[in-house]
Coordinates of C-alpha atoms in Angstrom, one line a residue:
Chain A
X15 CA -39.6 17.0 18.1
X16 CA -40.8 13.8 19.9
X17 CA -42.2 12.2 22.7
X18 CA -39.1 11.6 25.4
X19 CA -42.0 10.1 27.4
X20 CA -41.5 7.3 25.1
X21 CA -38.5 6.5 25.2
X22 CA -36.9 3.5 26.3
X23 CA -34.7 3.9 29.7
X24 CA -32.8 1.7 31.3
X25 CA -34.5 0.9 34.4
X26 CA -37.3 0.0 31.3
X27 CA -35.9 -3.2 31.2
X28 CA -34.9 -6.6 32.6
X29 CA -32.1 -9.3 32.7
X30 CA -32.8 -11.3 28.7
X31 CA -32.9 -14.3 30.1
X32 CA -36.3 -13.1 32.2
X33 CA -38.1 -12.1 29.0
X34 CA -39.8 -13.8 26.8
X35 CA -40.4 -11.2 24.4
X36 CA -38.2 -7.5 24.4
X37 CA -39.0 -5.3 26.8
X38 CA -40.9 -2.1 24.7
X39 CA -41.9 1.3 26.3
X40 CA -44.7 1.7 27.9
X41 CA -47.0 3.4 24.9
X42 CA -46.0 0.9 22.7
X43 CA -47.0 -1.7 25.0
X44 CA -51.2 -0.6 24.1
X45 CA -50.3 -1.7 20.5
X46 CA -48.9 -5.3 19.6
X47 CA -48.2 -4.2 16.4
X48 CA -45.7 -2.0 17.6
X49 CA -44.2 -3.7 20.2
X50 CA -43.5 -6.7 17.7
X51 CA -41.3 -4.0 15.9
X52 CA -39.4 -2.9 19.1
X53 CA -39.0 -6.9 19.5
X54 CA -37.7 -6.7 15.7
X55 CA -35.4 -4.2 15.9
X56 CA -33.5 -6.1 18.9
X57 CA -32.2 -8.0 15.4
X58 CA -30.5 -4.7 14.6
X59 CA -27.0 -4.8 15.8
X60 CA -24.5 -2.4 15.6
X61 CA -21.6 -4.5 14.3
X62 CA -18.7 -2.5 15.7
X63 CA -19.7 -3.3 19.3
X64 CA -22.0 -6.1 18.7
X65 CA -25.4 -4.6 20.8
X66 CA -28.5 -4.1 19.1
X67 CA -30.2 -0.6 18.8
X68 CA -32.8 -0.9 21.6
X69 CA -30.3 -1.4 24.0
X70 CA -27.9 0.9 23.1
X71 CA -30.2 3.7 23.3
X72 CA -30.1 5.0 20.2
X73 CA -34.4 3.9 19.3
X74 CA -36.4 6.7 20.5
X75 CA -39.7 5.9 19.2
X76 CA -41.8 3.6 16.9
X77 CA -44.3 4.3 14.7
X78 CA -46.3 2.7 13.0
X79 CA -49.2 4.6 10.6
X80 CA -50.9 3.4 7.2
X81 CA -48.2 0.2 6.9
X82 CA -45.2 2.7 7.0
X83 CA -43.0 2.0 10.4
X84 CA -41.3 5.0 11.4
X85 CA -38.2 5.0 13.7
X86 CA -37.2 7.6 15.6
X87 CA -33.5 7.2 16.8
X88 CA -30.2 9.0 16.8
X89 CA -26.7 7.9 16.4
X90 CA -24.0 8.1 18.5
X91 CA -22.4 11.1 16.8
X92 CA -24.0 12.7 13.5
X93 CA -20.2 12.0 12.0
X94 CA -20.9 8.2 12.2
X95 CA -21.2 6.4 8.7
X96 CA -23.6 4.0 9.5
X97 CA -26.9 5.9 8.9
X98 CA -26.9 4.1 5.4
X99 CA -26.7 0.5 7.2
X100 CA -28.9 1.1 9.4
X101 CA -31.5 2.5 7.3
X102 CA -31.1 -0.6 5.4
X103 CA -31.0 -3.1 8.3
X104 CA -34.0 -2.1 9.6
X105 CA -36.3 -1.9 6.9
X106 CA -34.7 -5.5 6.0
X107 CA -35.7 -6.4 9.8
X108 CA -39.5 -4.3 9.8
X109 CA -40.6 -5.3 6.6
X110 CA -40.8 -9.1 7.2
X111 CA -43.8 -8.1 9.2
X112 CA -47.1 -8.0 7.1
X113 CA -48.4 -5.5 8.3
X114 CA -45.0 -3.3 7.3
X115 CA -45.1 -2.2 3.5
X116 CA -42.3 -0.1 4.1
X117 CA -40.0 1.7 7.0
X118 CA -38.7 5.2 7.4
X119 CA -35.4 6.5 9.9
X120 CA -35.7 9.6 11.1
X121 CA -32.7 10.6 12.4
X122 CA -32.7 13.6 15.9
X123 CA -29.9 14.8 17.8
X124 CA -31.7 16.1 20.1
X125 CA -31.2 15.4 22.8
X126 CA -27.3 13.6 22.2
X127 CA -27.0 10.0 22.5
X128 CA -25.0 10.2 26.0
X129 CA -23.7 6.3 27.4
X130 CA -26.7 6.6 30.0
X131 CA -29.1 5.9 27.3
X132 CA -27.9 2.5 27.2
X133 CA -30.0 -0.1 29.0
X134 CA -28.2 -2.3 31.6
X135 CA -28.2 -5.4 29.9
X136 CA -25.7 -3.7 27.3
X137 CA -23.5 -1.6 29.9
X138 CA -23.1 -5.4 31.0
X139 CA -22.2 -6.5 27.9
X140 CA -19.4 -3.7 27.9
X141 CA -17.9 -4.3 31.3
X142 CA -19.7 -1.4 32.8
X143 CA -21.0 -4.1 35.9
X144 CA -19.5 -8.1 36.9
Chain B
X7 CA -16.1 17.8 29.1
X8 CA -16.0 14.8 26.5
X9 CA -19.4 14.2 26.0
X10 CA -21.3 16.3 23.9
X11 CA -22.7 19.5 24.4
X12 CA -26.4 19.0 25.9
X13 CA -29.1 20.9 24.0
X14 CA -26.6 22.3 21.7
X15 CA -28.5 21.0 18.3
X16 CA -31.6 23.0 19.6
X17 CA -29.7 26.1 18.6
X18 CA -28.6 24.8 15.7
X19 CA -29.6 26.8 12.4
X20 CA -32.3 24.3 10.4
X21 CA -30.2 24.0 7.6
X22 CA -28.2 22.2 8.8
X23 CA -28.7 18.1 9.2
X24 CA -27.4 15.1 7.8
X25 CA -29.5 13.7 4.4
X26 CA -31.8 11.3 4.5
X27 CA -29.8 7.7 4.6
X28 CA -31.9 7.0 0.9
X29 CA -31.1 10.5 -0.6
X30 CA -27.9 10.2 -0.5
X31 CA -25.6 10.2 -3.9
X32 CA -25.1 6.2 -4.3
X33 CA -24.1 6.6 -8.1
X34 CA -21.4 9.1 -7.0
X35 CA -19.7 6.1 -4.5
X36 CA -18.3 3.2 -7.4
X37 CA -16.3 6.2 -9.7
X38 CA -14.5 7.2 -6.5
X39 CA -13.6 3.6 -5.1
X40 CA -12.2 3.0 -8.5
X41 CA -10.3 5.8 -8.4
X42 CA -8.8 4.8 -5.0
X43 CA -8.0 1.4 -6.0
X44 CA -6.0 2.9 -9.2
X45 CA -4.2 5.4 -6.7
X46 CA -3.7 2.1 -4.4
X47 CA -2.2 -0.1 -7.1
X48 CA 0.0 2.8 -8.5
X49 CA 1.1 3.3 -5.3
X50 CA 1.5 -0.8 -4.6
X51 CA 4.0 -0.9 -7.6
X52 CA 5.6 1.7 -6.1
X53 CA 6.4 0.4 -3.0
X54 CA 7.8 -3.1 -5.2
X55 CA 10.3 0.0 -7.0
X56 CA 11.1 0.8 -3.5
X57 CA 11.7 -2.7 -1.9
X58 CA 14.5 -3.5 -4.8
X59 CA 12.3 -5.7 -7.3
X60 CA 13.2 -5.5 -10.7
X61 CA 10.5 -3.5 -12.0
X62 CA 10.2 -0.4 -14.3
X63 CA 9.6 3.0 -11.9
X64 CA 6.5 4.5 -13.0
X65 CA 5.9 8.4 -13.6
X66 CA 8.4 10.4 -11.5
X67 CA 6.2 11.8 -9.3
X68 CA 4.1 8.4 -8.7
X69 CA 7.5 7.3 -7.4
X70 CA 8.8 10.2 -5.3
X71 CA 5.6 11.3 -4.1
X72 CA 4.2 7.6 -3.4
X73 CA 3.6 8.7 0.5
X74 CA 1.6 11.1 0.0
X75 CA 0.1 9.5 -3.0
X76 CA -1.0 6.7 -0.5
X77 CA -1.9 8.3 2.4
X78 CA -3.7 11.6 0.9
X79 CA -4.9 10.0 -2.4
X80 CA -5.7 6.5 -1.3
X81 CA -6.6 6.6 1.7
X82 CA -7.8 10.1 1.8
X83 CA -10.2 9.5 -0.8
X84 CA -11.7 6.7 1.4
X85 CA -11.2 8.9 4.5
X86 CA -13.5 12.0 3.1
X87 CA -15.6 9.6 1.3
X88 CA -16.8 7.9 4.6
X89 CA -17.4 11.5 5.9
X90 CA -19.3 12.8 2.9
X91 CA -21.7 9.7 2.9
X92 CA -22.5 10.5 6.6
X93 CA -23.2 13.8 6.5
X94 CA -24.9 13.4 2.3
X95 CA -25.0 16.8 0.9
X96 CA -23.6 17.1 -2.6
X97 CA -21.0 19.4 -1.6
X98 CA -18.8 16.8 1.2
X99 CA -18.7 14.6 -2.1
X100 CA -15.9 17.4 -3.5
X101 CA -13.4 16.4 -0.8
X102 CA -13.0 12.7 -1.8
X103 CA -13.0 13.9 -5.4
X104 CA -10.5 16.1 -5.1
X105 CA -8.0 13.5 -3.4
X106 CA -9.1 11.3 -6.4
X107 CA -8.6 14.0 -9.1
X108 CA -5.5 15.4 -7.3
X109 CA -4.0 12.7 -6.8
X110 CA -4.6 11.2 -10.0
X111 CA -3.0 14.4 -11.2
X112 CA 0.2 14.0 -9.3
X113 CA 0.4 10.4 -10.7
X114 CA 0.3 11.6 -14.1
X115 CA 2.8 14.3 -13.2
X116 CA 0.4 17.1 -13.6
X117 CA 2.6 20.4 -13.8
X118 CA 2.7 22.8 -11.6
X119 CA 1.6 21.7 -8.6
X120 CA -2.1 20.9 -10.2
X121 CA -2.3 17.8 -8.3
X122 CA -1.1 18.9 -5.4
X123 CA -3.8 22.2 -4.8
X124 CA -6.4 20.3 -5.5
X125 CA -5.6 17.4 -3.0
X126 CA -4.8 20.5 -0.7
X127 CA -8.3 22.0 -1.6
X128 CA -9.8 18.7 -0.7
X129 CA -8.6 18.2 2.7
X130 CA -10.4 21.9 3.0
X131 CA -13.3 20.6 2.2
X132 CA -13.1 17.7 4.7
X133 CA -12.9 20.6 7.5
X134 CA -15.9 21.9 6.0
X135 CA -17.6 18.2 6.5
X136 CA -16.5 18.2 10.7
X137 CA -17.3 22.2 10.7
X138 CA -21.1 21.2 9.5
X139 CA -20.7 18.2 11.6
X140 CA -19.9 20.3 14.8
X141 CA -22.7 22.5 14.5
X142 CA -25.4 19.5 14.6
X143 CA -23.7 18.5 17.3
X144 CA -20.5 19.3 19.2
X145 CA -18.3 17.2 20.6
X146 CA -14.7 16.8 21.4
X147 CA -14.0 13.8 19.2
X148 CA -15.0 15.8 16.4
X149 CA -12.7 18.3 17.3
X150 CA -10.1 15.7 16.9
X151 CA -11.2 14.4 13.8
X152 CA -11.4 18.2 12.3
X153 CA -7.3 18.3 14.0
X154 CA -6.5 15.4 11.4
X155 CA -8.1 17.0 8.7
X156 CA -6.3 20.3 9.3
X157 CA -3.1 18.1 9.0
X158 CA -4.0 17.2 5.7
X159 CA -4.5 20.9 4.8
X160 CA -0.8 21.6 6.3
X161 CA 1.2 18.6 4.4
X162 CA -0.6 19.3 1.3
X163 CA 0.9 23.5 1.7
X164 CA 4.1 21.9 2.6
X165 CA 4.3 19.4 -0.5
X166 CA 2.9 22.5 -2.6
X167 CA 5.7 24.6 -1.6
X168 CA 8.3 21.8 -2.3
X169 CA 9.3 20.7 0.8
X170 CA 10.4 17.2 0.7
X171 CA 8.4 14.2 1.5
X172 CA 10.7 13.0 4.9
X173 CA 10.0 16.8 6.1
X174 CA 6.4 16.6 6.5
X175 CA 5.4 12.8 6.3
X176 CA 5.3 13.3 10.2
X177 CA 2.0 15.3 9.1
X178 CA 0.6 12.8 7.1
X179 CA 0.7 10.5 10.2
X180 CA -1.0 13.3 11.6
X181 CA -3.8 12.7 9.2
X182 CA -4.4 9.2 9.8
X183 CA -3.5 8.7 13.6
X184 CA -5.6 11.7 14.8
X185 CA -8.5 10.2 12.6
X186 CA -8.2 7.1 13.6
X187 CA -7.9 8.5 17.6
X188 CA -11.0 10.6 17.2
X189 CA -13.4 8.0 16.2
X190 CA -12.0 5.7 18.8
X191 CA -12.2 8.3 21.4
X192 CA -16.2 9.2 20.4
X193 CA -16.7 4.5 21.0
X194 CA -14.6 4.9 24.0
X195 CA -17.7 6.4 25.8
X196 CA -19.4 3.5 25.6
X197 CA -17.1 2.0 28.4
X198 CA -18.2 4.6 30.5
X199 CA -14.8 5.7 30.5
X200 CA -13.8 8.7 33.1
X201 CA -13.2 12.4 32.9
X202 CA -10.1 11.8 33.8
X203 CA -9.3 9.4 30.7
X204 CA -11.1 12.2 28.6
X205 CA -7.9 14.6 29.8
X206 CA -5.6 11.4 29.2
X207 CA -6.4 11.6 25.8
X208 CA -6.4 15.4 25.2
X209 CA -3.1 15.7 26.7
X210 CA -1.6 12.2 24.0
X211 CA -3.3 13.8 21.1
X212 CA -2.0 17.6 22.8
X213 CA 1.7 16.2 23.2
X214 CA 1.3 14.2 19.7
X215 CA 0.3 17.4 17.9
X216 CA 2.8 19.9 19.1
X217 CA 5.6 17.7 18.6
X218 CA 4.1 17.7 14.5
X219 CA 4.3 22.0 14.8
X220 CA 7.9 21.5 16.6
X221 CA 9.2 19.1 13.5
X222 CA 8.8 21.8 11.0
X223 CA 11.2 24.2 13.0
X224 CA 13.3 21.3 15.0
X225 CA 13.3 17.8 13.1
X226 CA 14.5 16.2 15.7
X227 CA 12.4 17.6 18.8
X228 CA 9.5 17.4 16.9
X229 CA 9.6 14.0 15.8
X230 CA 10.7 13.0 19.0
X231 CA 7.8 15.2 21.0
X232 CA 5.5 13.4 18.3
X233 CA 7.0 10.1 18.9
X234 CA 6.1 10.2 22.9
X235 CA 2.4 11.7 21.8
X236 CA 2.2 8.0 19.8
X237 CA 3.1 6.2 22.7
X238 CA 0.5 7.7 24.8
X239 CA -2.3 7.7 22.4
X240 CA -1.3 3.9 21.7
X241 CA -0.9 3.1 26.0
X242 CA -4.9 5.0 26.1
X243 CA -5.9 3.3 23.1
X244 CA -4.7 0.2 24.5
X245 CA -6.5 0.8 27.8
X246 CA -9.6 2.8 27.6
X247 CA -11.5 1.8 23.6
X248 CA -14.0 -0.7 23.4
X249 CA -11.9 -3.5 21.5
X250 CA -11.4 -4.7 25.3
X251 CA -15.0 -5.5 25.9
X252 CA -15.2 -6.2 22.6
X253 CA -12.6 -8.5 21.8
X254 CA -14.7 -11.3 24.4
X255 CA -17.8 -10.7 21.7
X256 CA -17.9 -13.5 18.6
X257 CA -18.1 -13.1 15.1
X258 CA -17.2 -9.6 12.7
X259 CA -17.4 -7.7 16.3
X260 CA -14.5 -9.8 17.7
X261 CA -12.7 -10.0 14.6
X262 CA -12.9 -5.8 14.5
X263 CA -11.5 -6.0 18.1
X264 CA -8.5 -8.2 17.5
X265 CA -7.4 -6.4 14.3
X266 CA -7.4 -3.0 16.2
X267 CA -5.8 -4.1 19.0
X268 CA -2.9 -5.4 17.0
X269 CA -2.8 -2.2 15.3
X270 CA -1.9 -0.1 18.8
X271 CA 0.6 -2.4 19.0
X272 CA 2.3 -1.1 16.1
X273 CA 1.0 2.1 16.8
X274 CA 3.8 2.0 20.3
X275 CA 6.3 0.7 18.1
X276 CA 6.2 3.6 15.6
X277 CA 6.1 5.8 18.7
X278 CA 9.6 4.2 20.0
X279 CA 11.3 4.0 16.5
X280 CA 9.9 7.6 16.3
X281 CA 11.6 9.0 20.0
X282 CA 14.9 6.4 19.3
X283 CA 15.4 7.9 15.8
X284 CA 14.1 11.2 15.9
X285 CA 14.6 11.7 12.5
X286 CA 12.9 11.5 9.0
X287 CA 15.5 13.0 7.1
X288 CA 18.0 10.7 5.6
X289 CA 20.4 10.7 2.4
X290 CA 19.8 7.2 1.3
X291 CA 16.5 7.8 0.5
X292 CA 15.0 7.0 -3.3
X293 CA 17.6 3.9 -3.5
X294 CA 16.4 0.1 -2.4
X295 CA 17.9 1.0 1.2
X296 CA 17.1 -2.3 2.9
X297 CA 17.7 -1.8 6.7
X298 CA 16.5 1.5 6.6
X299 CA 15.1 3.4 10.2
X300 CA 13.1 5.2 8.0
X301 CA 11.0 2.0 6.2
X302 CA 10.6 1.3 9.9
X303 CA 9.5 4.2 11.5
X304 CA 7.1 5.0 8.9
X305 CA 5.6 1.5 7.7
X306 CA 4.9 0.0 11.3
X307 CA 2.1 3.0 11.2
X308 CA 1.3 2.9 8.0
X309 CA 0.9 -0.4 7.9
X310 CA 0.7 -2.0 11.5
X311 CA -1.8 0.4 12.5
X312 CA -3.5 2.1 9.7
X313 CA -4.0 -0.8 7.1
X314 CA -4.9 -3.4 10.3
X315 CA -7.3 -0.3 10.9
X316 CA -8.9 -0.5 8.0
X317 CA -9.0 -4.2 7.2
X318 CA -10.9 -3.9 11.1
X319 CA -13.9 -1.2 9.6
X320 CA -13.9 -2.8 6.5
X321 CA -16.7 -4.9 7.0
X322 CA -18.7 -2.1 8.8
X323 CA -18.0 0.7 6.2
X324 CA -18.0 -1.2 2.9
X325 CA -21.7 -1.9 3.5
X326 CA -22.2 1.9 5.3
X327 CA -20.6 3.8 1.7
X328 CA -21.4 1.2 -0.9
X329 CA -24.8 0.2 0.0
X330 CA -23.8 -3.8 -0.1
X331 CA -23.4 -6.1 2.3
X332 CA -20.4 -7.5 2.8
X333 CA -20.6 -10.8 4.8
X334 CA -18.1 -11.4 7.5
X335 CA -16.6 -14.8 7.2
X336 CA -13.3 -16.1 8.8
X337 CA -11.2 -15.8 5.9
X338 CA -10.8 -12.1 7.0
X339 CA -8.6 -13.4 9.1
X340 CA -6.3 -14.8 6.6
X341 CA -4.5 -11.5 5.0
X342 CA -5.0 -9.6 8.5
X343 CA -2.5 -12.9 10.0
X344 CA -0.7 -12.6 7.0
X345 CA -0.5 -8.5 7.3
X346 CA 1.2 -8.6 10.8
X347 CA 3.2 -11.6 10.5
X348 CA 4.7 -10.0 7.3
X349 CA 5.3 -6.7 8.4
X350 CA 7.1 -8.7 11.1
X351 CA 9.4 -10.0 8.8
X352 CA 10.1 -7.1 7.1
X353 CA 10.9 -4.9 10.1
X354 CA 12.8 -7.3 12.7
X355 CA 14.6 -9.2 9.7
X356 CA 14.6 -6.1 7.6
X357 CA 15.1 -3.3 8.8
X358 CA 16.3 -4.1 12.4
X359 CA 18.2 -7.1 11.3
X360 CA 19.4 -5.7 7.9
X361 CA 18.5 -8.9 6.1
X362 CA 18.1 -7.7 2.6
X363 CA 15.8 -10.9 1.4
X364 CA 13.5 -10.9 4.7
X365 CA 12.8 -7.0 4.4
X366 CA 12.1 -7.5 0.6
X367 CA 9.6 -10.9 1.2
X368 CA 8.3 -9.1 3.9
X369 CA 7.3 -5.8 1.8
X370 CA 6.1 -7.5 -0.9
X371 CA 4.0 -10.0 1.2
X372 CA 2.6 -6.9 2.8
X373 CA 1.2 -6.1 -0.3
X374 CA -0.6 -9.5 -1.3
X375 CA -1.6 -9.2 2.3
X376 CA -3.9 -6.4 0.9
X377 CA -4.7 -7.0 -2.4
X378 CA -5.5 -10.8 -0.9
X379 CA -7.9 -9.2 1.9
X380 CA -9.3 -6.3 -1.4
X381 CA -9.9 -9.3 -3.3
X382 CA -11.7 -11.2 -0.9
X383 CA -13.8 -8.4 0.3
X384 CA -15.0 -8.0 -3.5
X385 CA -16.0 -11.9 -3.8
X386 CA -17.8 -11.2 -0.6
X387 CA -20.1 -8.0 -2.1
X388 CA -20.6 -9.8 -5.1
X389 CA -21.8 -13.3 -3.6
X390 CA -24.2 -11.2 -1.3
X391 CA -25.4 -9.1 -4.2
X392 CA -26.1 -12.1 -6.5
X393 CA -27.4 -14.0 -3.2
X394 CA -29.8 -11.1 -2.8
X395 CA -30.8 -10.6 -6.4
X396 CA -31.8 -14.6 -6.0
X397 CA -33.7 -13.7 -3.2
X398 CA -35.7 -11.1 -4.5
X399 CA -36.3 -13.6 -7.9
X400 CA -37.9 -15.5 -6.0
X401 CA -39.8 -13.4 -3.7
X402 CA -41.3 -12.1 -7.2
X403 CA -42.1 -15.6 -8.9
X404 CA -43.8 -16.6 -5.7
X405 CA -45.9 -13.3 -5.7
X406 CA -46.8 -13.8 -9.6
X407 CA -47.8 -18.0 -9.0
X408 CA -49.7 -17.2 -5.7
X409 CA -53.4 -16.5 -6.6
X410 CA -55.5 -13.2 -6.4
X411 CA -56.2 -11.8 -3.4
X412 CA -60.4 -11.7 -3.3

């Protein structure tokens, strides 16, 4: 399947307002080049509940291999609609990069998106914490 | 016990996964929209027949049969079609074209009960979409989206076997509420919402579905039964989904948020008109019956909850099936004011009050309400489109003028 290693958790990250740049896993962090995507795809919101992608959890890796960013990430149920959108939104995000020719989603369920994938900043966001 | 089974899609058999977002049939999408807005504006004529206009009644069946015309042709085209471009496979795409087809068929008063099979057939399909669904991953919601569908399948046996429309409209609401409940349960967990609200809910949609079974044996205990289920799925809606963190958020999110939470409003008023009334049944039906419980107990869900729902996703699923954006902009709040304050009208001066012209002005308003907020969202694709197109224009004279890379 994937590197879980890589993916982002939720004690990953900090308050926004402490960062000057997102908050990207720790592989990712060896490569600018992919760490300006995770930055990118923070412009990725999921417009039903307003969050982006990173912090919801549902980003699971980033690649990036011959100009071709690949994104690993899952949806909250397989039933949802929005795999088309997204697609779309993030190869509109990715591909102002020049170093991105093109993107690719890979969609896993495996493991489910659970709400503890979500990093603090959006549990905030939904009233999880003051 | 809500959250999905852990490791489950490791078992699953390899066959079975949702299609690539850019493999999926795009050419299939406009035929079926078109077909849906046909099915809508028959059934929007309909409704004028209904509310006393002086208009000429179409086809006898697009006039008899112009609830489940709405809710299993319309809206059940739009309903399977979300769910066949999720999943992809050419196959899910037969259950929005059957609701098209068969419900075209009624309205050109197919014989025999064409129409009607293959609408049934379709809603069959649309359990096969949530079975294939489940076995990626299962989950409770999806067991309470697969329940709606399965009340498609029923109403569309009970309207093949010529029952009348008041006896099993309580299953058609059955369609669109347990939808509707499903996906709001599987956001819900984004509030971080309890076990214990995960039994809430099984016991509302529980209570709401046995008192559908009851209503084909005892009208008036079942509709009654069914009416308390609305209530409680409308007091958990109201309490545990994610319009309440939501509705502090700015923009389309906000604007999703409000138009929801007016719709469980209506949803609890259907529930009350549902356990005050107790029953669908009544002799005046098929005559302009201004003041009637019936216009009430059905149209403040119909309506109130399910059209507010959808002018809500609108912005999110237009984009998600058609492959276009459709930019948010304030005026969506226009025909969702107008929707609410109109249906208002209509049911407090109307029916409650038995003002003949308010429930009249208030049913037709309804309807320029949506065709207001159709019309709109169309301007809004094509502006975007031809915005985009613009874009990409340029994009290309720029690359041609710029010189040769060396």
């Amino acid at each position: 399947m994937f590197e879980r290693r890589s993916r982002q958790r939720p004690g990953d990250r900090v308050p926004a307002a402490e960062r000057p740049i997102a908050v990207v896993p720790e592989p990712a962090r060896a490569d600018p080049a992919v760490g300006r995507l995770y930055d990118l795809l923070h412009e990725v919101i999921d417009p039903e509940i307003g969050i982006n992608i990173i912090d919801l959890g549902l980003v699971f890796d980033v690649t990036l291999i011959d100009r071709l960013a690949t994104v690993q990430m899952t949806l909250t149920t397989p039933g949802c609609p929005l795999s088309g959108y997204m697609d779309s939104a993030i190869r509109h995000a990715l591909t102002r990069l020049p170093e991105i020719d093109d993107t690719r989603v890979d969609l896993v369920w495996d493991p489910p998106w659970g709400p503890h994938q979500m990093t603090e900043e959006a549990k905030r966001q939904l009233g999880w914490v003051p | 016990m809500i959250a999905p089974a852990a490791g489950y899609s490791a078992n699953a058999p390899a066959a079975i996964g949702l299609t690539p977002p850019r493999r999926r049939r795009a050419r299939w999408v406009p035929p079926l929209m078109a077909a849906a807005v046909v099915l809508l504006l028959g059934g929007l004529w309909e409704g004028l027949v209904y509310l006393g206009l002086p208009l000429a009644a179409g086809q006898h069946s697009l006039h008899v049969d112009h609830g489940p015309l709405m809710v299993l042709g319309f809206l059940g085209t739009l309903i399977a079609l979300e769910r066949a471009v999720a999943l992809g496979p050419a196959w899910a795409y037969l259950a929005p074209a059957a609701a098209a087809v068969g419900g075209l068929a009624v309205a050109g008063n197919a014989p025999n009960g064409v129409g009607q099979t293959v609408i049934t057939l379709g809603g069959l399909v649309l359990v096969a979409i949530f079975v294939a669904v489940h076995r990626i991953q299962a989950s409770t919601h999806n067991v309470v989206l697969t329940a709606g569908a399965i009340c498609w399948v029923v109403a569309g046996a009970l309207w093949i076997a010529n029952w009348g429309v008041p006896r099993f409209i309580p299953w058609l609401a059955g369609v669109l509420v347990l939808t509707i409940a499903g996906e709001r349960l599987e956001l819900s967990r984004l509030t971080g919402r309890s076990r214990r609200a995960g039994i809430l809910f099984l016991a509302a949609a529980g209570l709401f579905s046995v008192g559908l079974i009851v209503s084909l044996f005892t009208e008036a205990s079942g509709v009654r039964v069914a009416g308390v289920g609305l209530c409680c799925l409308a007091a958990w809606l109201a309490r545990y989904d994610v319009t309440r963190r939501t509705v502090h958020s700015t923009g389309v999110t906000r604007y999703m948020a409000l138009a929801l939470l007016a719709g469980y409003a209506w949803l609890a008023v259907g529930g009350v008109l549902w356990i005050d009334i107790g029953r669908m049944s009544f002799t005046d039906l098929g005559r302009a019956a201004h003041g009637s419980a019936y216009d009430a107990m059905l149209h403040a869900i119909f309506l109130g909850f399910v059209i507010s729902m959808i002018f809500a996703h609108a912005p999110v699923i237009v984009p998600a099936v058609l492959g276009r954006s459709l930019p948010f902009t304030r005026l969506f709040y226009l025909p969702l004011v107008m929707l609410h304050v109109t249906l208002l009208l209509r049911l407090v001066g109307g029916d409650a009050l038995g003002n003949k012209a308010s429930w009249q002005w208030g049913g037709a308003l309804n309807e320029v309400a949506l065709l207001l907020f159709i019309g709109l969202a169309a301007t809004s694709v094509l502006r975007a489109s031809r915005s985009q197109r613009a874009a990409g224009g340029r994009a290309h004279r720029a690359q041609n003028s710029s010189p040769p890379a060396r």
